[in-house]
Amino acid sequence: MRLPVAVLVVAAFACGGKPKPPTTPLPPDPQPEADKPAEPPPTKPEPPKPPAELPALDASVPAPKPTVKLVSAGKGKRAPLKLTPKSGAKQQVELVFDISEHQGAPEELGGNMDTAYPSIVLQGDSEVTAVEPGGAATFTLAITGTEVHDDGGKTPAAQLDQLKQAIATVKGLQLASTLDASGVPGDLKLHVDKPQAATAQVLAQLLPLWPAWPLLPAEPVGVGAKWTVTQPSKVSLGMVAIDITYTTDYELTAHTGSTWTIKGKTKVSGADQAQKDAKVQKIGGGGDSTITLTDGALYPASTQHVSTSFEAVVSGQDQSGATKSGTIAIELKQGSQITPK
């Protein structure tokens, strides 16, 4: 190890005599470091850009085309059973939607699964803007608030929060339509000023569940009157839309003052049909409803439930190229409720 020059000089004086000049060359004098350019301060990451605003959403939903057949006019004093909203009438309403699904399938097709969603709640303000001489009413409904009920921990907190955020995107939804005195609706017009990415998807899921007015017989009826309403419809599951028919037998169970109570039993049916890579068969199901109409009001108080079941026979090729087939059984339960405030 080489010692520094200063140490060698001190050692020579300690031994006596005149020190000899060192034979090892001196290291060069340290040179001052060149001025380094100042480093720029660290740049802060740019905040994420807000998503681009989507254009206003406008859509039209064609009205269903139900038919009605009076089976029995009932007993006692008979009177026309009609919707009688008044022009300018306003109502606050709460709409509740419940959805659950059961799938039964072999393991290679997903196995058995049960999916239940928390109750979805929409609050809105309705107004009857005009009533024609024949009784047809033009009305609007503005969605002013949304909720997703806690289901006691069945839905993980993260998923529950995502659902709440998605449902909240329909706040501000404006609906407009017409309704004649017998309950036949016109096309439904939708408008959202500032939709978000999830808005259209949420509406696509909720609109088929939207509670409807019962179709009423044209003839005067008394308590005990019975009539049948047949309505073609569709049930949507992902990318599949199944053609089904609802047949509901209604009965006027009570008429007290300005209120009319109607109860219904629904049967679900449908022909076997091809859907993409599947054959849908054994379509069935049923449900019930209770509706209370009040003279002069647009929205009734109502509770409706329906269960739709079917089998989907699917086929395809496995990894070896062999054709395989299997059956998936589906039961979809849907419920809706209207509560006028």
Short mmCIF file of C-alpha atoms in Angstrom, two decimals:
data_model
loop_
_atom_site.label_atom_id
_atom_site.label_comp_id
_atom_site.label_asym_id
_atom_site.label_seq_id
_atom_site.Cartn_x
_atom_site.Cartn_y
_atom_site.Cartn_z
CA MET A 1 0.00 0.00 0.00
CA ARG A 2 1.40 3.38 -0.90
CA LEU A 3 1.58 5.89 1.95
CA PRO A 4 0.99 9.57 1.42
CA VAL A 5 4.03 11.80 0.92
CA ALA A 6 3.49 13.70 4.21
CA VAL A 7 3.84 10.47 6.23
CA LEU A 8 7.20 9.61 4.59
CA VAL A 9 8.70 13.06 5.41
CA VAL A 10 7.76 12.83 9.11
CA ALA A 11 9.41 9.42 9.40
CA ALA A 12 12.76 10.69 8.03
CA PHE A 13 13.04 13.54 10.59
CA ALA A 14 12.34 11.13 13.42
CA CYS A 15 15.39 9.04 12.45
CA GLY A 16 17.73 12.09 12.29
CA GLY A 17 19.46 13.57 9.33
CA LYS A 18 18.23 15.62 6.52
CA PRO A 19 15.31 14.28 4.77
CA LYS A 20 15.79 13.17 1.24
CA PRO A 21 13.45 14.22 -1.40
CA PRO A 22 10.98 11.54 -2.13
CA THR A 23 11.63 9.50 -5.20
CA THR A 24 7.91 8.89 -5.81
CA PRO A 25 6.41 11.64 -7.90
CA LEU A 26 3.89 13.81 -6.17
CA PRO A 27 0.35 13.41 -7.18
CA PRO A 28 -1.03 16.25 -9.16
CA ASP A 29 -2.72 19.02 -7.28
CA PRO A 30 -6.42 18.44 -7.09
CA GLN A 31 -8.24 20.46 -9.69
CA PRO A 32 -11.51 22.12 -8.84
CA GLU A 33 -14.43 20.24 -10.28
CA ALA A 34 -15.97 21.79 -13.29
CA ASP A 35 -19.23 23.48 -12.56
CA LYS A 36 -22.01 20.95 -13.13
CA PRO A 37 -25.19 22.16 -14.73
CA ALA A 38 -28.02 22.42 -12.26
CA GLU A 39 -30.40 19.47 -12.43
CA PRO A 40 -33.95 20.41 -13.31
CA PRO A 41 -36.48 19.89 -10.52
CA PRO A 42 -38.41 16.60 -10.76
CA THR A 43 -41.51 16.92 -12.87
CA LYS A 44 -44.84 16.12 -11.24
CA PRO A 45 -46.94 13.52 -13.06
CA GLU A 46 -49.81 15.08 -14.97
CA PRO A 47 -53.20 14.43 -13.38
CA PRO A 48 -55.39 12.04 -15.41
CA LYS A 49 -57.53 13.81 -17.94
CA PRO A 50 -61.24 13.71 -17.19
CA PRO A 51 -63.19 11.50 -19.59
CA ALA A 52 -64.52 13.31 -22.61
CA GLU A 53 -68.12 14.38 -22.24
CA LEU A 54 -70.53 12.21 -24.16
CA PRO A 55 -73.24 13.81 -26.30
CA ALA A 56 -76.75 13.96 -24.89
CA LEU A 57 -78.53 10.61 -25.02
CA ASP A 58 -81.87 10.48 -26.83
CA ALA A 59 -83.73 7.26 -27.53
CA SER A 60 -87.19 5.94 -28.26
CA VAL A 61 -88.61 2.65 -27.01
CA PRO A 62 -91.52 1.26 -29.06
CA ALA A 63 -94.71 0.70 -27.09
CA PRO A 64 -95.81 -2.90 -26.44
CA LYS A 65 -98.87 -4.12 -28.32
CA PRO A 66 -101.01 -6.05 -25.83
CA THR A 67 -104.53 -7.31 -26.43
CA VAL A 68 -107.38 -7.56 -23.92
CA LYS A 69 -110.38 -9.88 -23.71
CA LEU A 70 -113.16 -9.50 -21.14
CA VAL A 71 -114.02 -12.85 -19.56
CA SER A 72 -116.61 -11.77 -16.98
CA ALA A 73 -118.14 -8.35 -16.27
CA GLY A 74 -118.47 -9.04 -12.53
CA LYS A 75 -121.41 -8.47 -10.19
CA GLY A 76 -123.31 -5.54 -8.75
CA LYS A 77 -123.20 -2.02 -10.08
CA ARG A 78 -120.98 -1.71 -13.10
CA ALA A 79 -118.92 1.33 -14.00
CA PRO A 80 -116.19 2.16 -16.54
CA LEU A 81 -112.75 1.12 -15.26
CA LYS A 82 -110.45 3.81 -16.65
CA LEU A 83 -107.34 5.79 -15.86
CA THR A 84 -108.37 9.36 -15.13
CA PRO A 85 -105.25 11.52 -14.56
CA LYS A 86 -105.86 15.25 -14.43
CA SER A 87 -103.95 17.77 -16.51
CA GLY A 88 -101.28 19.42 -14.36
CA ALA A 89 -101.36 16.65 -11.75
CA LYS A 90 -97.98 15.96 -10.15
CA GLN A 91 -96.76 12.92 -8.24
CA GLN A 92 -93.57 11.86 -6.55
CA VAL A 93 -92.94 8.17 -7.16
CA GLU A 94 -90.44 5.57 -6.03
CA LEU A 95 -89.63 2.63 -8.29
CA VAL A 96 -87.91 -0.49 -6.93
CA PHE A 97 -86.34 -3.22 -9.08
CA ASP A 98 -85.23 -6.68 -7.93
CA ILE A 99 -83.37 -9.21 -10.10
CA SER A 100 -81.98 -12.67 -9.40
CA GLU A 101 -80.83 -15.51 -11.62
CA HIS A 102 -80.14 -19.22 -11.18
CA GLN A 103 -78.09 -21.26 -13.63
CA GLY A 104 -77.90 -25.02 -13.60
CA ALA A 105 -75.23 -26.51 -15.87
CA PRO A 106 -72.45 -29.12 -16.01
CA GLU A 107 -69.03 -27.97 -14.84
CA GLU A 108 -67.67 -27.59 -18.37
CA LEU A 109 -70.45 -25.07 -19.09
CA GLY A 110 -69.98 -23.01 -15.95
CA GLY A 111 -71.61 -25.22 -13.33
CA ASN A 112 -74.39 -24.15 -10.98
CA MET A 113 -74.52 -20.44 -10.13
CA ASP A 114 -76.86 -18.17 -8.20
CA THR A 115 -76.70 -14.43 -8.74
CA ALA A 116 -78.84 -11.92 -6.84
CA TYR A 117 -78.53 -8.17 -7.16
CA PRO A 118 -79.33 -5.69 -4.39
CA SER A 119 -82.59 -3.79 -4.78
CA ILE A 120 -82.26 -0.82 -7.13
CA VAL A 121 -84.33 2.26 -6.31
CA LEU A 122 -85.18 5.26 -8.47
CA GLN A 123 -87.01 8.36 -7.21
CA GLY A 124 -88.80 10.61 -9.65
CA ASP A 125 -91.22 13.48 -10.18
CA SER A 126 -94.05 12.94 -12.66
CA GLU A 127 -96.35 15.48 -14.25
CA VAL A 128 -99.36 15.18 -16.53
CA THR A 129 -98.84 17.88 -19.13
CA ALA A 130 -102.05 17.44 -21.13
CA VAL A 131 -105.20 15.32 -21.30
CA GLU A 132 -107.18 14.93 -24.52
CA PRO A 133 -110.98 14.88 -24.53
CA GLY A 134 -110.95 11.10 -24.97
CA GLY A 135 -108.81 10.67 -21.84
CA ALA A 136 -105.36 10.09 -23.37
CA ALA A 137 -102.74 11.75 -21.18
CA THR A 138 -99.30 13.10 -22.04
CA PHE A 139 -96.88 12.88 -19.13
CA THR A 140 -93.25 13.21 -18.09
CA LEU A 141 -91.14 11.58 -15.41
CA ALA A 142 -87.83 13.04 -14.21
CA ILE A 143 -85.49 10.78 -12.21
CA THR A 144 -84.23 12.86 -9.30
CA GLY A 145 -82.42 10.30 -7.16
CA THR A 146 -81.04 6.75 -7.10
CA GLU A 147 -80.20 4.20 -4.41
CA VAL A 148 -78.86 0.68 -4.16
CA HIS A 149 -79.94 -1.07 -0.98
CA ASP A 150 -77.40 -2.89 1.16
CA ASP A 151 -78.13 -6.63 0.99
CA GLY A 152 -76.54 -7.60 4.30
CA GLY A 153 -73.08 -8.31 2.91
CA LYS A 154 -74.17 -10.76 0.20
CA THR A 155 -72.62 -8.46 -2.40
CA PRO A 156 -68.93 -7.62 -1.81
CA ALA A 157 -68.37 -3.99 -0.84
CA ALA A 158 -66.35 -3.20 -3.99
CA GLN A 159 -69.06 -4.61 -6.28
CA LEU A 160 -71.78 -2.81 -4.33
CA ASP A 161 -69.92 0.48 -4.75
CA GLN A 162 -69.50 -0.12 -8.50
CA LEU A 163 -73.22 -0.85 -8.84
CA LYS A 164 -74.12 2.32 -6.93
CA GLN A 165 -71.90 4.39 -9.23
CA ALA A 166 -73.42 2.80 -12.35
CA ILE A 167 -77.03 3.28 -11.21
CA ALA A 168 -76.29 6.90 -10.25
CA THR A 169 -75.58 7.67 -13.93
CA VAL A 170 -79.32 7.65 -14.72
CA LYS A 171 -80.02 10.51 -12.32
CA GLY A 172 -81.40 13.30 -14.47
CA LEU A 173 -83.11 10.91 -16.89
CA GLN A 174 -86.19 12.45 -18.51
CA LEU A 175 -88.98 10.19 -19.77
CA ALA A 176 -92.01 11.25 -21.79
CA SER A 177 -94.91 9.25 -23.17
CA THR A 178 -98.67 9.03 -23.56
CA LEU A 179 -101.21 6.79 -21.90
CA ASP A 180 -104.81 6.32 -22.93
CA ALA A 181 -107.69 5.76 -20.54
CA SER A 182 -107.56 1.97 -20.93
CA GLY A 183 -103.85 1.79 -20.05
CA VAL A 184 -102.38 1.45 -23.56
CA PRO A 185 -99.04 3.36 -23.57
CA GLY A 186 -97.41 5.22 -26.44
CA ASP A 187 -93.75 5.07 -27.42
CA LEU A 188 -91.40 6.01 -24.59
CA LYS A 189 -88.97 8.90 -25.22
CA LEU A 190 -85.76 9.05 -23.20
CA HIS A 191 -83.36 11.95 -22.72
CA VAL A 192 -80.21 12.33 -20.60
CA ASP A 193 -78.34 15.65 -20.83
CA LYS A 194 -74.98 14.37 -19.61
CA PRO A 195 -74.77 10.58 -19.91
CA GLN A 196 -71.77 8.62 -18.71
CA ALA A 197 -70.21 5.43 -20.03
CA ALA A 198 -72.52 3.19 -17.95
CA THR A 199 -75.78 5.08 -18.58
CA ALA A 200 -76.90 3.27 -21.73
CA GLN A 201 -76.09 -0.16 -20.26
CA VAL A 202 -78.04 0.56 -17.07
CA LEU A 203 -81.07 1.70 -19.07
CA ALA A 204 -80.89 -1.41 -21.26
CA GLN A 205 -81.12 -3.56 -18.11
CA LEU A 206 -83.82 -1.56 -16.29
CA LEU A 207 -86.25 -0.62 -19.07
CA PRO A 208 -87.50 -4.19 -19.67
CA LEU A 209 -88.36 -4.31 -15.95
CA TRP A 210 -90.15 -0.96 -15.92
CA PRO A 211 -93.51 -1.43 -14.19
CA ALA A 212 -96.45 -1.00 -16.55
CA TRP A 213 -100.06 -0.04 -16.18
CA PRO A 214 -102.57 -2.88 -16.56
CA LEU A 215 -104.58 -2.91 -19.77
CA LEU A 216 -108.23 -2.35 -18.82
CA PRO A 217 -111.41 -3.65 -20.48
CA ALA A 218 -113.47 -1.21 -22.52
CA GLU A 219 -116.80 -2.45 -21.06
CA PRO A 220 -118.20 -1.27 -17.70
CA VAL A 221 -117.42 -3.77 -14.95
CA GLY A 222 -118.27 -4.59 -11.36
CA VAL A 223 -116.36 -6.26 -8.54
CA GLY A 224 -115.32 -9.74 -9.58
CA ALA A 225 -114.81 -8.75 -13.23
CA LYS A 226 -112.16 -10.82 -15.02
CA TRP A 227 -110.21 -10.15 -18.19
CA THR A 228 -107.13 -11.54 -19.94
CA VAL A 229 -104.25 -9.49 -21.33
CA THR A 230 -101.79 -11.05 -23.78
CA GLN A 231 -98.51 -9.26 -24.45
CA PRO A 232 -95.56 -10.36 -26.62
CA SER A 233 -92.24 -9.34 -25.12
CA LYS A 234 -88.53 -10.16 -24.89
CA VAL A 235 -86.25 -11.23 -22.07
CA SER A 236 -82.63 -10.10 -22.48
CA LEU A 237 -79.73 -12.10 -21.07
CA GLY A 238 -76.43 -10.62 -22.18
CA MET A 239 -76.40 -10.64 -25.97
CA VAL A 240 -79.41 -12.97 -26.21
CA ALA A 241 -83.00 -11.72 -26.48
CA ILE A 242 -85.67 -14.40 -26.10
CA ASP A 243 -89.15 -13.94 -27.57
CA ILE A 244 -91.78 -14.76 -24.95
CA THR A 245 -95.46 -14.11 -24.30
CA TYR A 246 -96.99 -12.92 -21.03
CA THR A 247 -100.62 -13.93 -20.51
CA THR A 248 -102.13 -12.27 -17.43
CA ASP A 249 -105.55 -13.02 -15.95
CA TYR A 250 -106.76 -9.95 -14.06
CA GLU A 251 -109.59 -9.64 -11.57
CA LEU A 252 -111.15 -6.54 -10.04
CA THR A 253 -111.19 -7.59 -6.39
CA ALA A 254 -112.40 -4.36 -4.77
CA HIS A 255 -113.83 -0.92 -5.56
CA THR A 256 -114.08 1.47 -2.62
CA GLY A 257 -114.71 5.16 -3.22
CA SER A 258 -112.01 6.40 -5.59
CA THR A 259 -109.78 3.30 -5.44
CA TRP A 260 -109.87 0.14 -7.53
CA THR A 261 -107.87 -2.95 -6.53
CA ILE A 262 -106.79 -5.35 -9.25
CA LYS A 263 -104.94 -8.64 -8.85
CA GLY A 264 -103.26 -10.56 -11.65
CA LYS A 265 -101.79 -14.00 -12.33
CA THR A 266 -99.29 -14.25 -15.17
CA LYS A 267 -98.23 -17.22 -17.29
CA VAL A 268 -95.00 -17.13 -19.33
CA SER A 269 -94.75 -19.10 -22.56
CA GLY A 270 -92.72 -19.19 -25.76
CA ALA A 271 -91.92 -21.36 -28.74
CA ASP A 272 -88.59 -23.14 -29.14
CA GLN A 273 -86.18 -20.80 -30.92
CA ALA A 274 -82.63 -20.56 -32.21
CA GLN A 275 -80.39 -17.96 -30.54
CA LYS A 276 -76.84 -17.64 -31.92
CA ASP A 277 -75.11 -20.95 -31.10
CA ALA A 278 -77.89 -22.23 -28.85
CA LYS A 279 -81.38 -23.64 -29.07
CA VAL A 280 -83.76 -22.22 -26.48
CA GLN A 281 -86.53 -24.55 -25.37
CA LYS A 282 -88.95 -25.30 -22.53
CA ILE A 283 -89.81 -21.64 -21.97
CA GLY A 284 -92.15 -21.20 -19.01
CA GLY A 285 -92.75 -19.42 -15.74
CA GLY A 286 -95.33 -17.28 -13.99
CA GLY A 287 -95.95 -14.40 -11.66
CA ASP A 288 -98.43 -12.23 -9.80
CA SER A 289 -99.31 -8.57 -9.42
CA THR A 290 -101.38 -6.27 -7.24
CA ILE A 291 -102.37 -2.83 -8.55
CA THR A 292 -104.35 -0.10 -6.81
CA LEU A 293 -105.70 2.63 -9.11
CA THR A 294 -106.81 5.95 -7.66
CA ASP A 295 -109.13 8.25 -9.60
CA GLY A 296 -107.33 11.37 -10.81
CA ALA A 297 -103.81 9.96 -10.32
CA LEU A 298 -101.41 8.92 -13.06
CA TYR A 299 -99.32 6.30 -11.27
CA PRO A 300 -100.97 3.45 -9.36
CA ALA A 301 -99.48 1.71 -6.36
CA SER A 302 -98.31 -1.65 -7.68
CA THR A 303 -96.22 -4.71 -6.94
CA GLN A 304 -95.28 -7.14 -9.71
CA HIS A 305 -93.25 -10.37 -9.77
CA VAL A 306 -92.47 -12.71 -12.65
CA SER A 307 -90.22 -15.73 -13.03
CA THR A 308 -89.03 -16.87 -16.49
CA SER A 309 -87.33 -20.24 -17.01
CA PHE A 310 -85.91 -21.98 -20.07
CA GLU A 311 -83.21 -24.33 -21.27
CA ALA A 312 -80.44 -23.45 -23.70
CA VAL A 313 -78.91 -26.37 -25.59
CA VAL A 314 -75.43 -25.26 -26.68
CA SER A 315 -72.90 -27.02 -28.89
CA GLY A 316 -69.33 -26.43 -30.01
CA GLN A 317 -65.96 -28.04 -30.55
CA ASP A 318 -63.53 -28.92 -27.78
CA GLN A 319 -59.73 -28.66 -28.03
CA SER A 320 -59.53 -31.97 -29.89
CA GLY A 321 -62.03 -30.78 -32.50
CA ALA A 322 -64.80 -33.08 -31.33
CA THR A 323 -68.33 -31.66 -31.25
CA LYS A 324 -69.75 -31.39 -27.76
CA SER A 325 -73.19 -30.30 -26.56
CA GLY A 326 -74.76 -29.55 -23.23
CA THR A 327 -77.80 -28.00 -21.59
CA ILE A 328 -77.92 -24.90 -19.42
CA ALA A 329 -81.08 -24.30 -17.35
CA ILE A 330 -81.85 -20.67 -16.52
CA GLU A 331 -84.41 -19.19 -14.13
CA LEU A 332 -84.69 -15.39 -14.08
CA LYS A 333 -86.71 -13.73 -11.33
CA GLN A 334 -87.75 -10.10 -11.71
CA GLY A 335 -89.73 -7.83 -9.43
CA SER A 336 -90.84 -4.20 -9.58
CA GLN A 337 -92.77 -1.91 -7.31
CA ILE A 338 -94.27 1.58 -7.65
CA THR A 339 -95.00 3.63 -4.55
CA PRO A 340 -96.63 7.04 -5.12
CA LYS A 341 -95.58 9.54 -2.45
#
